[in-house]
CSV table of C-alpha atoms in Angstrom, one decimal:
chain,number,residue,atom,x,y,z
J,11,MET,CA,0.0,0.0,0.0
J,12,THR,CA,1.5,3.3,-1.1
J,13,ASP,CA,0.3,6.9,-0.5
J,14,VAL,CA,2.3,9.4,-2.5
J,15,GLY,CA,-0.4,12.0,-2.6
J,16,LEU,CA,-1.9,11.2,-6.0
J,17,LEU,CA,-5.3,12.5,-4.9
J,18,SER,CA,-3.9,15.5,-3.0
J,19,PRO,CA,-2.3,17.7,-5.7
J,20,GLY,CA,0.2,20.0,-4.1
J,21,ALA,CA,0.3,18.3,-0.7
J,22,HIS,CA,3.8,17.0,-1.4
J,23,ARG,CA,5.0,20.4,-0.3
J,24,GLY,CA,4.2,19.4,3.2
J,25,ALA,CA,5.4,15.8,2.9
J,26,PRO,CA,9.0,16.1,4.0
J,27,CYS,CA,8.0,16.9,7.6
J,28,THR,CA,4.7,14.9,7.8
J,29,ASP,CA,5.0,11.7,5.6
J,30,ASP,CA,5.5,8.2,7.0
J,31,THR,CA,9.3,8.5,6.9
J,32,ALA,CA,9.0,11.8,8.9
J,33,VAL,CA,6.7,10.2,11.5
J,34,LEU,CA,9.1,7.2,11.7
J,35,GLN,CA,12.0,9.6,12.3
J,36,ALA,CA,10.0,11.3,15.0
J,37,LEU,CA,9.3,8.0,16.8
J,38,LEU,CA,13.0,7.0,16.6
J,39,ASP,CA,14.1,10.5,17.9
J,40,VAL,CA,11.7,10.2,20.8
J,41,GLU,CA,13.0,6.8,21.8
J,42,ALA,CA,16.7,7.9,21.4
J,43,ALA,CA,16.0,11.1,23.4
J,44,TRP,CA,14.6,9.0,26.2
J,45,VAL,CA,17.9,7.2,26.5
J,46,ALA,CA,19.8,10.5,26.4
J,47,ALA,CA,17.5,11.9,29.1
J,48,GLN,CA,18.4,9.0,31.3
J,49,VAL,CA,22.0,10.0,30.8
J,50,ASP,CA,21.2,13.5,31.9
J,51,ALA,CA,19.5,12.1,35.0
J,52,GLY,CA,22.5,9.9,35.8
J,53,LEU,CA,20.7,6.7,35.0
J,54,ALA,CA,22.7,5.6,32.0
J,55,PRO,CA,26.2,6.0,30.6
J,56,ALA,CA,27.0,8.6,28.0
J,57,ALA,CA,27.9,5.8,25.5
J,58,ALA,CA,24.3,4.6,25.6
J,59,ALA,CA,23.0,8.0,24.3
J,60,ALA,CA,25.5,8.1,21.5
J,61,ALA,CA,24.6,4.6,20.4
J,62,ALA,CA,20.8,5.3,20.7
J,63,ALA,CA,21.2,8.3,18.4
J,64,ALA,CA,23.2,6.4,15.9
J,65,ALA,CA,20.6,3.7,15.7
J,66,ALA,CA,17.8,6.3,15.2
J,67,ARG,CA,18.0,6.8,11.4
J,68,ALA,CA,14.7,6.3,9.6
J,69,ALA,CA,16.6,5.3,6.5
J,70,ASP,CA,17.9,2.1,8.3
J,71,TYR,CA,14.3,0.9,8.8
J,72,ASP,CA,11.6,-0.6,6.5
J,73,VAL,CA,8.7,1.7,7.0
J,74,ALA,CA,6.3,-0.4,4.8
J,75,ASP,CA,7.2,-3.5,6.8
J,76,LEU,CA,6.6,-1.7,10.1
J,77,ALA,CA,3.2,-0.5,8.8
J,78,LEU,CA,2.2,-4.1,8.2
J,79,ARG,CA,3.4,-5.3,11.5
J,80,ALA,CA,1.7,-2.4,13.4
J,81,GLU,CA,-1.6,-4.2,13.0
J,82,GLY,CA,-0.6,-6.8,15.6
J,83,GLY,CA,-0.5,-4.4,18.5
J,84,GLY,CA,-2.6,-1.6,17.1
J,85,ASN,CA,0.2,0.9,16.9
J,86,PRO,CA,3.6,1.2,15.1
J,87,VAL,CA,5.6,1.7,18.3
J,88,ILE,CA,5.5,-2.0,19.2
J,89,PRO,CA,7.2,-3.4,16.0
J,90,LEU,CA,9.5,-0.4,15.8
J,91,LEU,CA,10.8,-1.1,19.3
J,92,ALA,CA,11.7,-4.6,18.2
J,93,ASP,CA,13.7,-3.4,15.2
J,94,TYR,CA,15.2,-0.5,17.2
J,95,ARG,CA,16.5,-2.7,19.9
J,96,HIS,CA,17.9,-5.1,17.3
J,97,ARG,CA,19.7,-2.3,15.5
J,98,LEU,CA,20.9,-0.8,18.8
J,99,GLY,CA,22.2,-4.1,20.0
J,100,GLU,CA,24.5,-4.3,17.0
J,101,LEU,CA,26.0,-1.0,18.0
J,102,ASP,CA,26.1,-1.3,21.8
J,103,PRO,CA,24.4,-4.3,23.4
J,104,ASP,CA,24.5,-2.7,26.8
J,105,ALA,CA,22.5,0.3,25.6
J,106,VAL,CA,19.5,-1.8,24.8
J,107,ARG,CA,18.4,-2.1,28.4
J,108,TYR,CA,17.8,1.7,28.5
J,109,VAL,CA,15.4,1.7,25.6
J,110,HIS,CA,11.8,2.6,26.5
J,111,ARG,CA,12.0,1.7,30.1
J,112,GLY,CA,9.4,3.6,32.1
J,113,LEU,CA,7.5,4.6,28.9
J,114,THR,CA,4.4,3.2,27.3
J,115,SER,CA,3.5,3.3,23.6
J,116,GLN,CA,1.2,6.2,24.1
J,117,ASP,CA,4.0,8.4,25.6
J,118,VAL,CA,6.1,7.6,22.5
J,119,MET,CA,3.3,8.0,19.9
J,120,ASP,CA,1.9,11.2,21.4
J,121,THR,CA,5.3,12.8,21.8
J,122,ALA,CA,6.3,11.8,18.3
J,123,LEU,CA,3.2,13.5,16.9
J,124,MET,CA,3.9,16.6,18.9
J,125,LEU,CA,7.5,16.5,17.4
J,126,VAL,CA,6.0,16.2,13.9
J,127,VAL,CA,3.8,19.3,14.8
J,128,ARG,CA,6.8,21.2,15.9
J,129,ARG,CA,8.8,20.3,12.8
J,130,ALA,CA,5.9,21.2,10.6
J,131,ALA,CA,5.7,24.6,12.3
J,132,GLU,CA,9.1,25.6,10.9
J,133,PRO,CA,8.2,25.7,7.2
J,134,LEU,CA,4.7,26.7,8.0
J,135,VAL,CA,5.7,29.8,10.0
J,136,ARG,CA,8.4,30.6,7.5
J,137,ASP,CA,6.1,30.6,4.5
J,138,LEU,CA,3.3,32.4,6.3
J,139,ALA,CA,5.9,35.1,7.1
J,140,ALA,CA,6.8,35.3,3.4
J,141,ALA,CA,3.1,35.6,2.5
J,142,ALA,CA,2.7,38.3,5.2
J,143,ALA,CA,5.6,40.3,3.9
J,144,ALA,CA,4.1,40.1,0.3
J,145,LEU,CA,0.7,41.2,1.6
J,146,ALA,CA,2.2,44.1,3.5
J,147,ARG,CA,4.0,45.3,0.3
J,148,LEU,CA,0.7,45.0,-1.6
J,149,ALA,CA,-1.3,46.9,1.0
J,150,ASP,CA,1.2,49.8,1.0
J,151,GLU,CA,1.7,49.9,-2.8
J,152,HIS,CA,-2.1,49.8,-3.5
J,153,ARG,CA,-3.5,51.9,-0.7
J,154,GLY,CA,-4.8,54.3,-3.4
J,155,SER,CA,-5.8,51.7,-6.0
J,156,VAL,CA,-9.6,52.2,-6.0
J,157,GLN,CA,-11.9,49.2,-6.4
J,158,ALA,CA,-15.4,48.3,-5.5
J,159,ALA,CA,-16.1,46.8,-2.0
J,160,ARG,CA,-18.6,44.0,-2.4
J,161,THR,CA,-21.1,42.8,0.1
J,162,LEU,CA,-23.5,39.9,-0.5
J,163,THR,CA,-21.9,39.7,-4.0
J,164,GLN,CA,-22.9,43.3,-5.0
J,165,HIS,CA,-21.0,46.5,-5.3
J,166,ALA,CA,-21.4,48.4,-2.0
J,167,LEU,CA,-19.0,51.3,-1.5
J,168,PRO,CA,-15.6,52.4,-2.9
J,169,SER,CA,-12.6,50.8,-1.3
J,170,THR,CA,-9.0,50.1,-2.3
J,171,PHE,CA,-7.1,46.9,-3.1
J,172,GLY,CA,-4.6,48.1,-0.4
J,173,LEU,CA,-7.2,47.7,2.2
J,174,LYS,CA,-8.2,44.3,1.0
J,175,ALA,CA,-4.6,43.1,1.1
J,176,ALA,CA,-4.3,44.6,4.6
J,177,THR,CA,-7.5,42.7,5.6
J,178,TRP,CA,-5.9,39.5,4.3
J,179,LEU,CA,-2.8,40.3,6.3
J,180,ALA,CA,-4.7,41.0,9.4
J,181,GLY,CA,-6.3,37.5,9.1
J,182,LEU,CA,-2.8,36.0,9.2
J,183,GLN,CA,-1.7,38.3,12.1
J,184,ASP,CA,-4.6,37.0,14.2
J,185,LEU,CA,-3.0,33.5,14.1
J,186,GLU,CA,0.4,34.6,15.5
J,187,ALA,CA,-0.2,33.6,19.1
J,188,ASP,CA,-1.6,30.2,17.9
J,189,LEU,CA,1.4,29.6,15.6
J,190,ALA,CA,3.8,30.3,18.5
J,191,GLY,CA,2.2,27.4,20.3
J,192,LEU,CA,3.1,25.1,17.5
J,193,ARG,CA,6.7,25.8,18.1
J,194,THR,CA,6.8,24.3,21.6
J,195,PRO,CA,4.0,21.7,21.9
J,196,PRO,CA,4.1,19.4,25.0
J,197,ALA,CA,5.7,16.0,25.4
J,198,ALA,CA,3.5,13.2,26.7
J,199,TYR,CA,4.6,11.3,29.8
J,200,GLY,CA,2.7,9.1,32.2
J,201,GLY,CA,3.7,5.5,31.7
J,202,ALA,CA,1.5,2.5,31.3
J,203,ALA,CA,-1.5,4.0,33.1
J,204,GLY,CA,-0.7,7.6,33.5
J,205,THR,CA,0.8,7.2,37.0
J,206,LEU,CA,4.5,7.5,36.3
J,207,ALA,CA,5.0,4.2,38.1
J,208,GLY,CA,7.5,3.0,35.6
J,209,SER,CA,9.6,6.1,35.8
J,210,LEU,CA,9.6,6.1,39.6
J,211,ALA,CA,10.8,2.5,39.5
J,212,LEU,CA,14.0,3.8,37.8
J,213,PHE,CA,15.0,5.6,40.9
J,214,ASP,CA,14.9,2.5,43.2
J,215,GLY,CA,12.5,3.8,45.9
J,216,ALA,CA,14.3,7.1,46.5
J,217,PRO,CA,12.2,9.4,48.7
J,218,ASP,CA,12.2,12.1,46.0
J,219,ALA,CA,11.5,9.5,43.2
J,220,GLY,CA,8.4,11.4,42.1
J,221,GLU,CA,10.3,14.7,41.6
J,222,ARG,CA,13.1,12.9,39.9
J,223,ALA,CA,10.8,11.1,37.6
J,224,VAL,CA,9.3,14.5,36.5
J,225,GLU,CA,12.8,15.9,36.1
J,226,LEU,CA,13.6,12.9,33.8
J,227,ALA,CA,10.6,13.8,31.7
J,228,ARG,CA,11.8,17.4,31.6
J,229,HIS,CA,15.2,16.4,30.3
J,230,TRP,CA,13.4,14.3,27.6
J,231,ALA,CA,11.1,17.1,26.6
J,232,GLY,CA,14.1,19.5,26.4
J,233,ARG,CA,16.1,17.2,24.2
J,234,LEU,CA,13.2,17.2,21.8
J,235,GLY,CA,12.5,21.0,21.9
J,236,LEU,CA,9.1,20.3,23.5
J,237,GLU,CA,7.5,21.7,26.7
J,238,LEU,CA,7.0,19.6,29.8
J,239,PRO,CA,3.2,20.0,30.5
J,240,PRO,CA,1.9,20.3,34.1
J,241,HIS,CA,-0.1,17.1,33.9
J,242,VAL,CA,-0.4,13.7,32.2
J,243,TRP,CA,-2.6,14.2,29.1
J,244,HIS,CA,-3.2,10.6,28.0
J,245,THR,CA,-7.0,11.2,28.0
J,246,THR,CA,-7.0,15.0,28.2
J,247,ARG,CA,-6.5,15.8,24.5
J,248,ARG,CA,-6.3,19.5,24.5
J,249,PRO,CA,-2.7,19.6,23.2
J,250,VAL,CA,-3.9,17.7,20.1
J,251,LEU,CA,-6.9,19.9,19.7
J,252,ARG,CA,-4.9,23.0,20.0
J,253,ALA,CA,-2.5,22.0,17.3
J,254,ALA,CA,-5.4,20.8,15.0
J,255,GLU,CA,-7.3,24.1,15.5
J,256,THR,CA,-4.2,26.2,14.6
J,257,PHE,CA,-3.6,24.1,11.5
J,258,GLY,CA,-7.3,24.4,10.6
J,259,ALA,CA,-7.4,28.1,11.2
J,260,VAL,CA,-4.4,28.6,8.9
J,261,CYS,CA,-6.2,26.7,6.2
J,262,ALA,CA,-9.3,28.8,6.7
J,263,GLY,CA,-7.4,32.1,6.6
J,264,LEU,CA,-5.6,31.2,3.4
J,265,GLY,CA,-8.8,29.9,1.9
J,266,ARG,CA,-10.3,33.3,2.5
J,267,ILE,CA,-7.6,34.9,0.5
J,268,ALA,CA,-8.0,32.3,-2.3
J,269,ASN,CA,-11.7,32.9,-2.5
J,270,ASP,CA,-11.1,36.6,-3.3
J,271,VAL,CA,-8.5,35.7,-5.8
J,272,LEU,CA,-10.7,33.2,-7.5
J,273,LEU,CA,-13.5,35.8,-7.8
J,274,LEU,CA,-11.4,38.7,-8.9
J,275,SER,CA,-9.4,36.7,-11.5
J,276,ARG,CA,-12.5,35.7,-13.3
J,277,PRO,CA,-12.2,37.1,-16.9
J,278,GLU,CA,-15.3,39.2,-16.6
J,279,LEU,CA,-13.7,41.0,-13.6
J,280,GLY,CA,-9.9,40.6,-14.5
J,281,GLU,CA,-8.8,42.5,-11.4
J,282,LEU,CA,-6.2,39.9,-10.3
J,283,ARG,CA,-4.0,37.3,-11.9
J,284,GLU,CA,-2.1,34.4,-10.4
J,285,PRO,CA,1.6,34.1,-11.1
J,286,ALA,CA,2.4,31.9,-14.0
J,287,ALA,CA,4.7,28.9,-14.0
J,288,GLU,CA,5.7,26.2,-16.4
J,289,GLY,CA,2.9,23.6,-16.6
J,290,ARG,CA,0.7,25.3,-14.1
J,291,GLY,CA,-3.0,26.2,-14.8
J,292,VAL,CA,-3.1,24.1,-17.9
J,293,SER,CA,-6.3,22.4,-19.1
J,294,SER,CA,-6.3,18.9,-20.7
J,295,ALA,CA,-9.0,20.0,-23.2
J,296,MET,CA,-8.8,23.8,-23.5
J,297,PRO,CA,-5.2,25.0,-24.2
J,298,GLN,CA,-6.2,28.6,-24.1
J,299,LYS,CA,-7.0,28.5,-20.4
J,300,GLN,CA,-4.8,29.6,-17.5
J,301,ASN,CA,-6.5,28.3,-14.4
J,302,PRO,CA,-5.8,29.9,-11.0
J,303,VAL,CA,-4.5,26.6,-9.6
J,304,LEU,CA,-2.8,27.9,-6.5
J,305,SER,CA,-6.0,29.5,-5.3
J,306,VAL,CA,-8.0,26.3,-6.3
J,307,LEU,CA,-5.6,24.2,-4.1
J,308,LEU,CA,-5.9,26.6,-1.3
J,309,LYS,CA,-9.6,26.5,-1.4
J,310,ARG,CA,-9.5,22.7,-1.6
J,311,THR,CA,-7.5,22.7,1.6
J,312,ALA,CA,-9.7,25.1,3.3
J,313,LEU,CA,-12.7,22.9,2.5
J,314,SER,CA,-10.9,19.7,3.7
J,315,ALA,CA,-9.5,20.9,7.0
J,316,PRO,CA,-12.7,21.4,9.1
J,317,GLN,CA,-13.7,17.7,8.8
J,318,LEU,CA,-10.2,16.7,10.2
J,319,VAL,CA,-10.5,19.1,13.0
J,320,ALA,CA,-14.0,17.8,13.8
J,321,GLN,CA,-12.6,14.2,13.7
J,322,LEU,CA,-10.1,15.2,16.4
J,323,HIS,CA,-12.8,16.8,18.5
J,324,VAL,CA,-14.9,13.7,18.3
J,325,ALA,CA,-11.9,11.6,19.4
J,326,ALA,CA,-11.3,13.9,22.3
J,327,ALA,CA,-14.8,13.6,23.4
J,328,LEU,CA,-14.7,9.9,23.4
J,329,SER,CA,-11.5,9.5,25.4
J,330,VAL,CA,-12.1,7.1,28.3
J,331,ASP,CA,-10.2,5.5,31.2
J,332,GLU,CA,-6.4,5.9,31.2
J,333,ARG,CA,-6.0,5.2,27.5
J,334,PRO,CA,-8.8,5.4,24.9
J,335,ASP,CA,-9.9,2.3,23.0
J,336,GLY,CA,-10.0,3.5,19.4
J,337,SER,CA,-10.5,7.3,19.7
J,338,TRP,CA,-6.8,7.7,20.3
J,339,HIS,CA,-5.9,5.7,17.3
J,340,SER,CA,-8.2,7.7,15.1
J,341,GLU,CA,-6.3,10.9,15.9
J,342,TRP,CA,-3.0,10.0,14.2
J,343,SER,CA,-3.8,10.2,10.6
J,344,ALA,CA,-6.2,13.2,11.0
J,345,LEU,CA,-3.5,15.3,12.8
J,346,ARG,CA,-0.8,14.3,10.4
J,347,GLU,CA,-3.0,15.2,7.3
J,348,LEU,CA,-3.9,18.5,8.9
J,349,ALA,CA,-0.3,19.3,9.4
J,350,ARG,CA,0.5,18.2,5.8
J,351,LEU,CA,-2.3,20.3,4.3
J,352,ALA,CA,-1.4,23.4,6.3
J,353,VAL,CA,2.3,23.3,5.5
J,354,ALA,CA,1.5,22.9,1.7
J,355,ALA,CA,-1.1,25.7,1.9
J,356,ALA,CA,1.4,28.1,3.5
J,357,SER,CA,3.8,27.3,0.6
J,358,HIS,CA,1.1,27.9,-2.0
J,359,ALA,CA,0.1,31.1,-0.3
J,360,ALA,CA,3.6,32.4,-0.2
J,361,GLU,CA,4.0,31.8,-4.0
J,362,LEU,CA,0.6,33.2,-4.7
J,363,THR,CA,1.0,36.5,-2.9
J,364,ARG,CA,4.6,37.1,-4.0
J,365,GLY,CA,3.6,36.9,-7.7
J,366,LEU,CA,0.1,38.2,-7.7
J,367,THR,CA,-0.6,40.7,-10.5
J,368,VAL,CA,-2.9,43.6,-9.7
J,369,ASP,CA,-4.8,45.3,-12.6
J,370,THR,CA,-5.7,48.7,-11.1
J,371,VAL,CA,-7.2,49.9,-14.4
J,372,ARG,CA,-9.7,47.1,-14.4
J,373,MET,CA,-10.4,47.7,-10.8
J,374,ARG,CA,-11.3,51.3,-11.4
J,375,ALA,CA,-13.3,50.5,-14.5
J,376,ASN,CA,-15.4,47.8,-12.7
J,377,LEU,CA,-16.1,50.3,-10.0
J,378,GLU,CA,-17.2,53.1,-12.4
J,379,ALA,CA,-19.3,50.6,-14.4
J,380,SER,CA,-21.6,50.3,-11.5
J,381,GLY,CA,-22.4,54.0,-11.7
J,382,PRO,CA,-22.5,56.7,-9.1
J,383,GLY,CA,-25.0,54.7,-7.0
J,384,VAL,CA,-22.2,53.3,-5.0
J,385,LEU,CA,-21.7,56.7,-3.5
J,386,ALA,CA,-25.4,57.1,-2.3
J,387,GLU,CA,-24.3,56.9,1.3
J,388,ARG,CA,-21.9,59.9,0.9
J,389,ILE,CA,-24.3,62.0,-1.2
J,390,SER,CA,-27.1,61.6,1.2
J,391,ALA,CA,-25.0,62.3,4.3
J,392,VAL,CA,-23.8,65.6,2.8
J,393,LEU,CA,-26.8,67.0,0.9
J,394,ALA,CA,-29.8,65.7,2.9
J,395,PRO,CA,-29.3,67.9,5.9
J,396,VAL,CA,-29.2,71.1,3.9
J,397,LEU,CA,-32.4,70.4,1.8
J,398,PRO,CA,-35.6,71.4,3.2
J,399,PRO,CA,-38.7,69.2,3.0
J,400,ALA,CA,-40.8,69.6,-0.2
J,401,GLU,CA,-44.0,68.1,-1.5
J,402,GLY,CA,-44.2,65.8,1.6
J,403,ALA,CA,-40.7,64.4,1.3
J,404,THR,CA,-37.8,65.0,3.6
J,405,GLY,CA,-34.4,66.2,2.4
J,406,ARG,CA,-33.1,62.6,2.7
J,407,GLN,CA,-36.0,61.2,0.7
J,408,ARG,CA,-35.5,63.8,-2.1
J,409,VAL,CA,-31.8,63.0,-2.4
J,410,GLN,CA,-32.6,59.2,-2.4
J,411,ALA,CA,-35.1,59.6,-5.1
J,412,VAL,CA,-32.5,61.3,-7.4
J,413,VAL,CA,-29.9,58.6,-6.6
J,414,ARG,CA,-32.4,55.9,-7.4
J,415,ARG,CA,-33.4,57.5,-10.7
J,416,HIS,CA,-29.8,58.0,-11.9
J,417,ALA,CA,-28.0,55.2,-10.1
J,418,THR,CA,-26.1,54.2,-13.2
J,419,ASP,CA,-26.0,57.5,-15.0
J,420,ARG,CA,-23.2,59.8,-13.6
J,421,ALA,CA,-23.9,62.8,-15.9
J,422,GLY,CA,-27.7,62.6,-15.2
J,423,MET,CA,-27.1,62.3,-11.4
J,424,LEU,CA,-24.7,65.3,-11.4
J,425,GLU,CA,-27.2,67.5,-13.3
J,426,ALA,CA,-30.1,66.4,-11.1
J,427,LEU,CA,-28.3,66.9,-7.8
J,428,VAL,CA,-27.0,70.4,-8.8
J,429,ARG,CA,-30.6,71.3,-9.8
J,430,LEU,CA,-32.0,69.8,-6.6
J,431,ALA,CA,-29.6,71.6,-4.3
J,432,ALA,CA,-29.5,74.9,-6.1
J,433,GLY,CA,-29.0,77.7,-3.6
J,434,ALA,CA,-28.2,75.3,-0.7
J,435,VAL,CA,-25.2,76.0,1.5
J,436,LEU,CA,-23.2,73.5,3.7
J,437,PRO,CA,-22.9,74.3,7.5
J,438,ASP,CA,-19.4,75.7,6.9
J,439,GLY,CA,-20.7,78.1,4.3
J,440,THR,CA,-19.7,76.2,1.2
J,441,PRO,CA,-22.2,76.5,-1.6
J,442,VAL,CA,-23.6,73.4,-3.2
J,443,ASP,CA,-22.5,73.8,-6.8
J,444,ALA,CA,-21.4,71.6,-9.7
J,445,GLY,CA,-17.8,71.5,-8.3
J,446,LEU,CA,-18.9,70.2,-5.0
J,447,VAL,CA,-21.2,67.6,-6.5
J,448,GLU,CA,-18.4,66.5,-8.8
J,449,ARG,CA,-16.3,65.9,-5.7
J,450,LEU,CA,-19.1,63.9,-4.1
J,451,LEU,CA,-19.2,61.7,-7.1
J,452,ASP,CA,-15.4,60.9,-7.0
J,453,PRO,CA,-14.9,57.3,-5.5
J,454,ALA,CA,-11.5,58.3,-4.3
J,455,GLY,CA,-13.0,60.9,-2.0
J,456,TYR,CA,-15.0,58.4,0.0
J,457,LEU,CA,-12.7,55.7,1.3
J,458,GLY,CA,-13.3,56.1,4.9
J,459,ALA,CA,-10.3,55.5,7.2
J,460,ASN,CA,-8.6,53.6,4.5
J,461,ASP,CA,-5.0,54.9,5.2
J,462,LEU,CA,-5.4,54.6,9.0
J,463,LEU,CA,-6.7,51.0,8.8
J,464,ILE,CA,-3.9,50.0,6.4
J,465,ASP,CA,-1.2,51.8,8.6
J,466,ARG,CA,-2.5,50.0,11.7
J,467,VAL,CA,-2.1,46.6,10.1
J,468,LEU,CA,1.3,47.5,8.7
J,469,GLU,CA,2.6,48.8,12.0
J,470,ARG,CA,1.5,45.5,13.6
J,471,HIS,CA,3.3,43.7,10.8
J,472,ARG,CA,6.5,45.6,11.4
J,473,ARG,CA,6.4,44.9,15.2
J,474,ALA,CA,5.9,41.2,14.5
J,475,ALA,CA,8.8,41.2,12.0
J,476,ASN,CA,11.1,42.8,14.6
J,477,ASP,CA,10.0,40.4,17.3
J,478,ARG,CA,10.3,37.3,15.2
J,479,PRO,CA,13.1,35.0,16.4
J,480,SER,CA,16.0,34.8,14.0
J,481,THR,CA,17.1,31.4,15.1
J,482,PRO,CA,15.1,28.1,14.9
J,483,ALA,CA,13.4,26.6,17.9
J,484,PRO,CA,15.7,24.6,20.2
J,485,GLY,CA,16.0,20.8,20.1
J,486,ALA,CA,15.9,19.6,16.5
J,487,GLY,CA,15.8,16.0,17.8
J,488,ALA,CA,17.9,13.4,19.4
């Protein structure tokens, strides 16, 4: 049985840190780090840690064979331990006795999956930072590029593409705290039944055995670049849910960007265009087409992720006793697939945003094609208060009647409004003449707090860029 991502186009971008080989390496690193932690705690000789690390190379193991044999015990740790002990015995027979003692399969499996999460976070965060930098550039460059804001699919008010890009960026910024959690997820420790009995036994009845057992777990977590949680979480699955929800939120945030690109790149709108690449966007039957494939794959991912997050919530809700009977097992593939999709999506988003082409002429033309009706709010706010009631209609009603009548006719609306407001004066003494009405009909003059809103997002981006660590997270493995 082989899964190379044939039905998940683009997901290969997330495979190096999430595929079966990556999971196998994480399992081996977890076992080797446990031996090293025993060295740190004075329970094993230094030579054992060196041998344990040397035996922990995924390339030396048959991952397909391990997958077949995992059926016997219901998890891959059991057959892997047999092979790992055999391999280690060839290097240092004495070191074998330090392997896995005090642990249980769930400690290793959960910790390895958290290690996969941490390793997936590295390219994920890097590519999201690249996408954020590209969006910041677009927001600043296009703060004056007027386009139609659309609500419920219809033109609503004038806006700018710069503000749209800033809004996309803000969506990624809202994930920053969650993404930080992916860099240091917790190790899982507890032993056979979550009591740490096996770890305590390593300290031969010492009065402080409990504290020393926890310290041993701390050494282990530190070796892996993970946190030591304050409790055993065998059946308290919040660490899994937290990682899954972050991956899912990343997929949703990037899907939101993809939806806008897909809409605005339709030929009849033509406001945006994806970056071109050899062989990308081709059609098997229509060679003239250039499909927005990056956005299509981002949307695919955004639609796929929620079901995986839901699966993990169901599994957490069905945890029972001191090790779940099936719900735990159902987590593994769902969490791994979420990580793979999120990493691939971040890579797609970085490429999309860096190469996005913005057609400001089409944006302006599409806005103007809808007519001056999109400025109804502004026209009414300025003119209605200075027009007296007439023929049973308020000043607002009189303005609205003109706007409705000439919603798509700029020249007609200009003439009608000048005639309607003849002799009127604004509160500051400005007469309502053709020049003033012309300004009211200019979309660029009604952009709200466009610059302020963009600047706030960009300032947040600058702070985050300055605060971002320049070195990778500690503990790359055993």
